[in-house]
Amino acid sequence: TLHEFEEHLEDDHTKAYFDSLGIDASDVWTLFKLMDSDSGHQIDLEEFTSGCLRLSGGAKSLDLARLAYDHNYMVKRLGKF
């Protein structure tokens, strides 16, 4: 869950892990939403692994992933009209 994810990101080892991957973990909510690909409010091992691979490489990857997430969200919302 988001709460558990926040708790893990308070750990120095976890922060160092994300830093080593080049993933900016300062915005926990956004990072969680980008990794939670099925919107199930939980991140399983597959989502975590694929999320880390997709988001590694610095802020550009994170920014692009957030744009893709926002775009998909808006497409779903507009599709309801």
mmCIF file of C-alpha atoms in Angstrom:
data_model
loop_
_atom_site.group_PDB
_atom_site.id
_atom_site.type_symbol
_atom_site.label_atom_id
_atom_site.label_comp_id
_atom_site.label_asym_id
_atom_site.label_seq_id
_atom_site.Cartn_x
_atom_site.Cartn_y
_atom_site.Cartn_z
ATOM 1 C CA THR A 1 0.000 0.000 0.000
ATOM 2 C CA LEU A 2 1.002 3.638 -0.253
ATOM 3 C CA HIS A 3 1.508 3.822 3.510
ATOM 4 C CA GLU A 4 3.856 0.812 3.479
ATOM 5 C CA PHE A 5 5.718 2.259 0.495
ATOM 6 C CA GLU A 6 6.206 5.544 2.363
ATOM 7 C CA GLU A 7 7.541 3.661 5.394
ATOM 8 C CA HIS A 8 10.049 1.757 3.246
ATOM 9 C CA LEU A 9 11.231 4.972 1.609
ATOM 10 C CA GLU A 10 12.108 6.385 5.034
ATOM 11 C CA ASP A 11 14.812 3.699 5.306
ATOM 12 C CA ASP A 12 18.294 4.853 4.294
ATOM 13 C CA HIS A 13 19.039 1.574 2.473
ATOM 14 C CA THR A 14 15.890 1.919 0.373
ATOM 15 C CA LYS A 15 16.718 5.530 -0.454
ATOM 16 C CA ALA A 16 20.211 4.467 -1.480
ATOM 17 C CA TYR A 17 18.757 1.714 -3.693
ATOM 18 C CA PHE A 18 16.552 4.166 -5.576
ATOM 19 C CA ASP A 19 19.427 6.647 -5.819
ATOM 20 C CA SER A 20 21.654 3.942 -7.300
ATOM 21 C CA LEU A 21 19.011 3.324 -9.981
ATOM 22 C CA GLY A 22 18.744 7.027 -10.720
ATOM 23 C CA ILE A 23 15.122 7.152 -9.548
ATOM 24 C CA ASP A 24 13.963 10.295 -7.774
ATOM 25 C CA ALA A 25 11.958 9.004 -4.814
ATOM 26 C CA SER A 26 11.194 12.417 -3.305
ATOM 27 C CA ASP A 27 7.605 12.406 -4.633
ATOM 28 C CA VAL A 28 6.397 9.174 -3.028
ATOM 29 C CA TRP A 29 2.776 9.442 -4.188
ATOM 30 C CA THR A 30 3.724 9.917 -7.844
ATOM 31 C CA LEU A 31 6.292 7.144 -7.714
ATOM 32 C CA PHE A 32 3.731 4.788 -6.158
ATOM 33 C CA LYS A 33 1.077 5.630 -8.773
ATOM 34 C CA LEU A 34 3.541 5.100 -11.606
ATOM 35 C CA MET A 35 4.550 1.694 -10.256
ATOM 36 C CA ASP A 36 0.976 0.608 -9.472
ATOM 37 C CA SER A 37 0.228 -0.222 -13.100
ATOM 38 C CA ASP A 38 -3.060 -2.026 -12.407
ATOM 39 C CA SER A 39 -4.330 0.728 -10.062
ATOM 40 C CA GLY A 40 -4.871 -1.895 -7.363
ATOM 41 C CA HIS A 41 -3.508 0.375 -4.604
ATOM 42 C CA GLN A 42 -0.734 -2.153 -3.990
ATOM 43 C CA ILE A 43 2.549 -2.807 -5.726
ATOM 44 C CA ASP A 44 3.378 -6.450 -6.294
ATOM 45 C CA LEU A 45 6.839 -7.753 -7.153
ATOM 46 C CA GLU A 46 6.246 -7.640 -10.906
ATOM 47 C CA GLU A 47 4.982 -4.041 -10.786
ATOM 48 C CA PHE A 48 7.913 -3.001 -8.587
ATOM 49 C CA THR A 49 10.480 -4.632 -10.855
ATOM 50 C CA SER A 50 9.024 -3.338 -14.112
ATOM 51 C CA GLY A 51 8.485 0.090 -12.541
ATOM 52 C CA CYS A 52 12.121 0.308 -11.453
ATOM 53 C CA LEU A 53 13.310 -0.727 -14.908
ATOM 54 C CA ARG A 54 10.985 1.736 -16.616
ATOM 55 C CA LEU A 55 11.795 4.659 -14.320
ATOM 56 C CA SER A 56 15.534 4.217 -13.897
ATOM 57 C CA GLY A 57 17.732 6.747 -15.585
ATOM 58 C CA GLY A 58 16.953 10.015 -13.892
ATOM 59 C CA ALA A 59 14.268 12.638 -13.833
ATOM 60 C CA LYS A 60 13.590 12.521 -17.556
ATOM 61 C CA SER A 61 12.257 8.966 -17.330
ATOM 62 C CA LEU A 62 10.148 9.825 -14.295
ATOM 63 C CA ASP A 63 8.752 12.919 -15.972
ATOM 64 C CA LEU A 64 7.875 11.020 -19.141
ATOM 65 C CA ALA A 65 6.256 8.212 -17.169
ATOM 66 C CA ARG A 66 4.172 10.740 -15.233
ATOM 67 C CA LEU A 67 3.060 12.377 -18.479
ATOM 68 C CA ALA A 68 2.065 8.984 -19.864
ATOM 69 C CA TYR A 69 0.154 8.202 -16.673
ATOM 70 C CA ASP A 70 -1.658 11.560 -16.731
ATOM 71 C CA HIS A 71 -2.452 11.127 -20.414
ATOM 72 C CA ASN A 72 -3.931 7.655 -19.887
ATOM 73 C CA TYR A 73 -5.944 8.939 -16.931
ATOM 74 C CA MET A 74 -7.410 11.760 -19.007
ATOM 75 C CA VAL A 75 -8.208 9.443 -21.923
ATOM 76 C CA LYS A 76 -10.158 7.172 -19.554
ATOM 77 C CA ARG A 77 -12.011 10.125 -18.031
ATOM 78 C CA LEU A 78 -12.859 11.638 -21.404
ATOM 79 C CA GLY A 79 -13.990 8.256 -22.703
ATOM 80 C CA LYS A 80 -16.842 8.307 -20.177
ATOM 81 C CA PHE A 81 -18.471 11.335 -21.849
#
